């Protein structure tokens, strides 16, 4: 039955309301309750003539008391005033008081609750919840109190550091030298009252691949990975409201290196575990130190069993999550191979150890995790199971694409699920350990899927050396605290808010654009994987466009730095300028190698110039590293020492390697060469080889200018002349003297061109016999384009977000994600969990108007993110239809071989080709239908016969409205 007009209108209104709610901006950094312009009723933490007293109970948790001391220091840094701390809550306070405590451990909180002054019911019994409230006349003789109450130890600690951040102390104050915001007076708004609690239970980082950078820094500053070092890691986690850590493990053993490490972690509320291949709270390196026999459970069970017993006993009274299962040493697959029965026995034995150790509780209440990393996920898919209370930790593919998320039945497991994510990786197809390469929008897109599929027990991310991953770490952990606070439309606002926190509001928007700019560039291809041939120096001006983009970002970064106060420079270099400029150096080095190789092959006198450019950018990289290491008198020495230039396979070289370059010895003569845009050929070599120079065809709505280069292969200048054979050809230069090179811009006067095919040539004379002849053609179609993206230059190129979205609904919808993708933004296929598509023609779709001048069977290149089919049995499909043709299913993972996966994660995209039949010229409509969740469409290219090879593809075609 067709809906009535009223029903249709109501449905549309509901859908609009739903979409509005979905995109509502609800994210905010702490700070809303600080009174920048204090009113009389506001609470004076540091007033003009007064200071509040901090009241804590001496019997409260040591970790909280430590956090209160840090808060005292933070307030002193901000205001110059040191508040006194009283541990005797039984005494009768006077004046303004800041009461901090954990419910049940602070008598004052209990007294306020009993008197009806404090309602703690909103946090009581919750995990890591806290309450911050200004209370009027809380106690006799006390006019006001600011209360920070925690439901547990960590809740109270998070409340403390929420206040510190609100007052102007960035979580990155120690780790990135961000200055505090100085304020002589600190007032909290009257009426402040709010609670907060995390939505993901365990939220943390993994220090990994930590040699040479972090390890050499730690050895220089602290001697080893001891508690003197880890206290700074723990406090950073506290300030970011995180609670979970996998410690550095390449050559270290957290609990064995310094017995105080684990004790301090427990005191400060950091839940410790070990990485995916280190079972039972024993580090991999501990087996090297104390293990007896081979790491083979089938032949050495007794010794390994005792080894694990020690780990359980050591951490019995320390808050921990025990990793179950077993992999080979040094994160390799088990040498026993695909032996599921053996692995099941291993887990059973580990559970027995835990039950024998934790005799005061059921083993089901001891936190345990099974990391389904690499081949281990295959064990699960082939039927292996662990007890229901064990958390299943799903992993990404090491390149930021989650491999699997819970099904409906798995979401009911008591142990729940989590995600192990990567900002850093060592392995095939290319290690990336040096710098931040994961765009924030990519992180959000993947982790919101984890959240909606209820993988919410553990979120942990491999952060390498910790620096320089400050920005993505901050985003990942804040999103873990409250995933619902983030959406596709407020990501840019988060970047601006974050920049404001570190550098103030004046340049925050620009700084956010700089951070997003360099991460977008690195997200296109990780610097370690950029090679001379990555970006085309022949087609679509691609390499030059990227060079110009980075140069503009660097120029803006320099301008901003000049306008910042000097005290912000160290932080700015670490968080913004260095990663941007270092990324530029690696890119320009490779571009210079590509041009040097081309010019060397063509015999150009400029060969040596580009060799010098290679050397310049190689030295520039070293200079940037040296600058970073010199900040703060060597405060971060070694931290940028990860080799990143000169990869020949997946593993990084032992040191940055200067590329091999071509060097020319030009003769003291005049010797002309000519090259045409789009080809490595040059005259006179091409003529000797029987090949003609030619420019790509011109079209009215295509590239309007192409270039001929006339160059010198000697050191003596010469005169040249250029003449076109037809009057419709326009040349920017017809003659002149050339010492090095001259670019001649070629364009078309369409008023003089005839309908159909126009052929001509440009004759260039200088030195040498006869001169060079460059062929060119202009095609003036008989049909006049009226609307849509117009075919020209042998293709139509469209950004995914340029289409119209049709038929979005509450079950499935297309969502634009700004900042996601290599060129503009992305359209993501969003669905509710367990969505099942119906008839394709009723599915949400993206619609693109097209105009074709030609006909035939063309190839549609759908450029999608390398996301994976994370819902079992669903695939990663979409459907394509031209005009009213039936939609045709397209499977992005039809070829999911190792080789294809390696190419896709290095390229940052998959390119899926499908046929498109155009039977008549004129206007057409292309539709892309939503089928499976997690598909992310970035760009569409329709090859009508002239699409040229390039990394990013041509820029978007001209669109007529």
Coordinates of C-alpha atoms in Angstrom, one line a residue, residues 257-584:
X257 CA 63.5 -4.8 34.7
X258 CA 62.3 -2.9 37.8
X259 CA 60.0 -4.5 40.4
X260 CA 58.6 -1.1 41.2
X261 CA 57.2 -0.8 37.7
X262 CA 54.2 -3.1 38.3
X263 CA 53.7 -1.8 41.9
X264 CA 53.7 1.9 40.7
X265 CA 51.3 1.0 37.8
X266 CA 48.8 -0.5 40.3
X267 CA 49.2 2.4 42.6
X268 CA 48.5 4.9 39.9
X269 CA 45.5 2.9 38.5
X270 CA 47.1 1.7 35.3
X271 CA 45.9 -1.8 34.5
X272 CA 48.8 -3.8 33.1
X273 CA 48.8 -6.6 30.6
X274 CA 51.3 -7.9 28.1
X275 CA 51.1 -7.9 24.3
X276 CA 49.3 -10.3 22.2
X277 CA 52.2 -12.9 22.1
X278 CA 53.2 -12.6 25.8
X279 CA 50.9 -14.9 27.9
X280 CA 50.2 -14.8 31.6
X281 CA 51.9 -11.5 32.5
X282 CA 55.3 -12.8 31.4
X283 CA 57.4 -10.8 29.0
X284 CA 58.9 -12.4 25.9
X285 CA 62.4 -11.5 27.1
X286 CA 61.8 -13.1 30.5
X287 CA 61.9 -16.5 28.7
X288 CA 65.2 -15.6 27.3
X289 CA 66.5 -14.8 30.8
X290 CA 64.9 -17.6 32.8
X291 CA 63.3 -20.1 30.5
X292 CA 64.5 -23.6 30.3
X293 CA 64.4 -25.5 27.0
X294 CA 62.6 -24.5 23.8
X295 CA 59.4 -22.3 23.6
X296 CA 57.5 -25.3 22.4
X297 CA 54.5 -26.3 24.5
X298 CA 54.1 -29.7 22.9
X299 CA 57.7 -30.8 24.1
X300 CA 58.4 -28.4 27.0
X301 CA 55.1 -28.1 28.8
X302 CA 56.3 -28.4 32.3
X303 CA 58.9 -25.6 32.1
X304 CA 56.5 -23.2 30.3
X305 CA 53.7 -24.1 32.8
X306 CA 56.0 -23.1 35.8
X307 CA 57.1 -20.0 33.9
X308 CA 53.4 -18.9 33.6
X309 CA 52.7 -19.8 37.2
X310 CA 55.2 -17.3 38.3
X311 CA 53.6 -14.6 36.2
X312 CA 50.2 -15.2 37.8
X313 CA 51.6 -15.3 41.3
X314 CA 53.6 -12.1 40.7
X315 CA 50.5 -10.2 39.6
X316 CA 48.0 -11.8 42.0
X317 CA 47.5 -8.6 44.0
X318 CA 48.1 -6.2 41.1
X319 CA 45.3 -5.1 38.8
X320 CA 46.0 -6.9 35.5
X321 CA 44.5 -8.5 32.4
X322 CA 46.0 -11.9 31.6
X323 CA 46.7 -12.6 28.0
X324 CA 45.8 -16.1 27.1
X325 CA 47.0 -18.3 24.2
X326 CA 50.5 -18.6 22.7
X327 CA 52.5 -17.5 19.7
X328 CA 56.0 -18.2 18.8
X329 CA 58.9 -16.1 20.3
X330 CA 59.4 -12.6 19.0
X331 CA 55.8 -12.4 17.7
X332 CA 56.1 -15.2 15.2
X333 CA 53.5 -17.9 14.5
X334 CA 53.7 -21.0 16.7
X335 CA 56.3 -23.5 15.3
X336 CA 53.8 -26.3 16.1
X337 CA 51.7 -24.8 13.2
X338 CA 48.0 -24.9 12.9
X339 CA 47.4 -27.1 16.0
X340 CA 44.1 -25.9 17.4
X341 CA 43.9 -28.8 19.9
X342 CA 47.3 -27.8 21.4
X343 CA 46.2 -24.2 21.7
X344 CA 43.0 -25.2 23.4
X345 CA 45.0 -27.3 25.9
X346 CA 47.3 -24.2 26.4
X347 CA 44.3 -22.0 27.3
X348 CA 42.9 -24.7 29.6
X349 CA 46.2 -25.0 31.4
X350 CA 46.4 -21.2 31.7
X351 CA 42.9 -21.1 33.2
X352 CA 43.9 -23.8 35.7
X353 CA 46.9 -21.7 36.8
X354 CA 44.7 -18.7 37.3
X355 CA 42.2 -20.7 39.3
X356 CA 44.9 -22.1 41.5
X357 CA 46.4 -18.7 42.0
X358 CA 43.2 -16.6 42.6
X359 CA 41.7 -18.9 45.2
X360 CA 39.6 -16.1 46.6
X361 CA 37.4 -15.7 43.6
X362 CA 36.0 -17.7 40.6
X363 CA 38.4 -17.7 37.6
X364 CA 35.6 -16.2 35.5
X365 CA 36.1 -12.9 37.5
X366 CA 39.8 -12.7 36.7
X367 CA 40.2 -10.4 33.7
X368 CA 41.5 -12.3 30.7
X369 CA 42.0 -11.6 27.0
X370 CA 42.6 -13.6 23.9
X371 CA 44.2 -11.5 21.2
X372 CA 43.0 -12.7 17.7
X373 CA 46.0 -11.3 16.0
X374 CA 47.2 -12.5 12.5
X375 CA 47.0 -16.3 12.2
X376 CA 45.3 -16.6 15.6
X377 CA 42.1 -15.2 14.2
X378 CA 42.2 -18.1 11.8
X379 CA 42.1 -20.5 14.7
X380 CA 38.9 -18.8 15.9
X381 CA 37.3 -18.9 12.5
X382 CA 38.0 -22.6 12.2
X383 CA 36.2 -23.3 15.4
X384 CA 38.5 -22.7 18.4
X385 CA 36.7 -21.2 21.3
X386 CA 37.7 -19.9 24.8
X387 CA 35.5 -19.5 27.8
X388 CA 32.7 -17.0 27.6
X389 CA 34.2 -14.7 30.2
X390 CA 37.5 -14.2 28.2
X391 CA 37.5 -10.9 26.2
X392 CA 38.1 -11.5 22.4
X393 CA 40.5 -8.8 21.2
X394 CA 40.0 -8.4 17.5
X395 CA 42.8 -6.8 15.6
X396 CA 43.3 -4.6 12.5
X397 CA 45.4 -5.7 9.6
X398 CA 48.4 -3.7 11.0
X399 CA 47.5 -0.9 8.6
X400 CA 44.4 0.5 10.4
X401 CA 41.7 -1.7 8.8
X402 CA 39.8 -3.8 11.4
X403 CA 39.6 -7.4 10.3
X404 CA 36.6 -8.6 12.2
X405 CA 34.0 -7.4 14.7
X406 CA 31.5 -9.3 16.9
X407 CA 28.4 -11.0 15.4
X408 CA 25.1 -10.8 17.2
X409 CA 25.7 -14.0 19.1
X410 CA 29.3 -12.9 20.0
X411 CA 28.0 -9.6 21.4
X412 CA 26.3 -11.5 24.2
X413 CA 29.5 -13.0 25.5
X414 CA 30.2 -12.1 29.1
X415 CA 33.8 -11.2 28.3
X416 CA 32.9 -8.9 25.5
X417 CA 35.2 -7.8 22.8
X418 CA 37.8 -5.2 22.0
X419 CA 40.1 -3.9 19.3
X420 CA 43.9 -3.8 18.9
X421 CA 44.7 -1.0 16.5
X422 CA 48.0 0.3 15.0
X423 CA 49.7 3.7 14.5
X424 CA 53.0 1.9 14.1
X425 CA 54.0 -1.5 12.6
X426 CA 57.1 -3.6 11.8
X427 CA 56.5 -6.1 9.0
X428 CA 55.4 -6.7 5.5
X429 CA 54.7 -5.1 3.1
X430 CA 56.5 -2.1 4.6
X431 CA 57.3 -1.1 8.2
X432 CA 56.2 2.3 9.3
X433 CA 57.6 3.4 12.6
X434 CA 58.9 7.0 12.1
X435 CA 56.1 9.5 12.2
X436 CA 52.3 10.0 12.4
X437 CA 50.7 8.6 9.3
X438 CA 47.1 7.8 10.2
X439 CA 44.5 10.6 9.6
X440 CA 42.1 11.2 12.4
X441 CA 39.1 10.6 10.1
X442 CA 40.4 7.2 9.3
X443 CA 40.7 6.4 13.0
X444 CA 37.2 7.6 13.7
X445 CA 35.6 5.7 10.8
X446 CA 37.1 2.4 11.9
X447 CA 36.7 2.8 15.7
X448 CA 33.0 4.0 15.4
X449 CA 32.4 0.7 13.7
X450 CA 34.0 -1.1 16.7
X451 CA 31.8 0.9 19.0
X452 CA 28.6 0.2 17.2
X453 CA 29.4 -3.5 17.0
X454 CA 30.0 -3.5 20.8
X455 CA 33.7 -4.1 20.7
X456 CA 33.9 -1.9 23.7
X457 CA 35.7 -3.8 26.4
X458 CA 39.3 -2.9 25.4
X459 CA 40.6 -0.3 22.9
X460 CA 44.4 -0.5 22.7
X461 CA 46.6 1.1 20.0
X462 CA 50.2 0.4 19.1
X463 CA 51.9 3.8 19.3
X464 CA 55.5 2.9 18.6
X465 CA 57.8 5.3 20.5
X466 CA 54.9 7.4 21.8
X467 CA 56.4 10.5 20.3
X468 CA 55.5 11.8 17.6
X469 CA 52.1 10.2 17.9
X470 CA 50.7 12.8 20.4
X471 CA 47.8 14.0 18.3
X472 CA 46.4 10.6 17.3
X473 CA 47.0 9.2 20.8
X474 CA 45.0 12.0 22.2
X475 CA 42.2 11.5 19.8
X476 CA 42.1 7.7 20.1
X477 CA 41.9 7.8 23.9
X478 CA 39.3 10.6 24.1
X479 CA 37.2 8.8 21.6
X480 CA 37.5 5.7 23.8
X481 CA 36.3 7.6 26.8
X482 CA 33.1 8.6 24.9
X483 CA 32.7 7.3 21.3
X484 CA 29.2 8.9 21.1
X485 CA 30.7 12.3 21.5
X486 CA 32.5 12.1 18.1
X487 CA 30.9 12.2 14.7
X488 CA 32.0 12.9 11.1
X489 CA 31.0 16.5 11.4
X490 CA 32.9 17.5 14.5
X491 CA 36.3 15.9 13.8
X492 CA 37.7 19.1 12.4
X493 CA 36.4 20.9 15.5
X494 CA 38.3 18.5 17.7
X495 CA 41.5 19.3 15.8
X496 CA 40.9 23.0 16.3
X497 CA 40.0 22.5 20.0
X498 CA 43.2 20.4 20.4
X499 CA 45.3 23.1 18.7
X500 CA 43.7 25.7 21.0
X501 CA 44.6 23.8 24.1
X502 CA 48.2 23.5 23.0
X503 CA 48.8 26.9 21.4
X504 CA 45.9 29.2 22.2
X505 CA 42.9 30.2 20.0
X506 CA 44.5 32.8 17.7
X507 CA 46.0 30.3 15.2
X508 CA 44.1 27.2 16.2
X509 CA 42.1 26.7 13.0
X510 CA 45.2 27.1 10.9
X511 CA 47.3 24.8 13.1
X512 CA 44.5 22.2 12.9
X513 CA 44.6 22.5 9.1
X514 CA 48.4 22.0 9.2
X515 CA 48.1 18.8 11.3
X516 CA 45.3 17.5 9.1
X517 CA 47.3 18.5 6.0
X518 CA 50.4 16.5 6.8
X519 CA 48.5 13.5 8.1
X520 CA 46.3 13.5 4.9
X521 CA 49.5 13.5 2.9
X522 CA 51.0 10.6 4.9
X523 CA 47.7 8.8 4.8
X524 CA 47.9 8.7 1.0
X525 CA 51.1 6.7 1.3
X526 CA 53.3 6.2 4.3
X527 CA 56.7 8.0 3.9
X528 CA 58.6 4.8 4.2
X529 CA 56.7 3.5 1.2
X530 CA 57.1 6.6 -1.0
X531 CA 59.4 5.9 -4.0
X532 CA 60.5 8.0 -6.9
X533 CA 57.8 6.6 -9.1
X534 CA 55.0 6.9 -6.7
X535 CA 53.5 10.2 -7.8
X536 CA 53.5 10.8 -11.6
X537 CA 55.8 13.4 -13.0
X538 CA 54.1 12.9 -16.4
X539 CA 50.4 13.0 -15.9
X540 CA 47.9 15.4 -14.4
X541 CA 50.7 17.6 -13.0
X542 CA 50.5 15.2 -10.0
X543 CA 53.9 15.3 -8.5
X544 CA 54.1 19.1 -8.8
X545 CA 50.6 19.5 -7.3
X546 CA 51.7 17.6 -4.2
X547 CA 54.9 19.5 -4.0
X548 CA 53.0 22.8 -4.2
X549 CA 50.5 21.6 -1.6
X550 CA 53.3 20.7 0.9
X551 CA 55.2 23.9 0.2
X552 CA 52.1 25.9 1.0
X553 CA 51.6 24.1 4.2
X554 CA 55.2 24.6 5.2
X555 CA 55.0 28.3 4.3
X556 CA 51.9 28.7 6.5
X557 CA 53.6 26.7 9.3
X558 CA 56.6 29.1 9.3
X559 CA 54.3 32.1 9.3
X560 CA 52.4 30.8 12.3
X561 CA 55.5 30.0 14.2
X562 CA 56.8 33.5 13.7
X563 CA 53.6 34.8 15.2
X564 CA 53.6 32.5 18.2
X565 CA 55.3 33.5 21.4
X566 CA 58.8 31.9 21.8
X567 CA 57.7 29.8 24.7
X568 CA 55.4 27.9 22.4
X569 CA 58.1 27.1 19.8
X570 CA 59.4 23.9 21.2
X571 CA 55.9 22.4 21.4
X572 CA 55.0 23.8 18.0
X573 CA 58.1 22.2 16.4
X574 CA 57.3 18.8 18.0
X575 CA 53.6 18.7 17.3
X576 CA 53.2 20.6 14.0
X577 CA 56.3 21.9 12.2
X578 CA 58.6 18.9 12.5
X579 CA 56.2 16.2 11.3
X580 CA 55.1 18.5 8.4
X581 CA 58.5 19.5 7.3
X582 CA 60.0 16.0 7.7
X583 CA 57.1 14.6 5.6
X584 CA 57.9 17.2 2.9

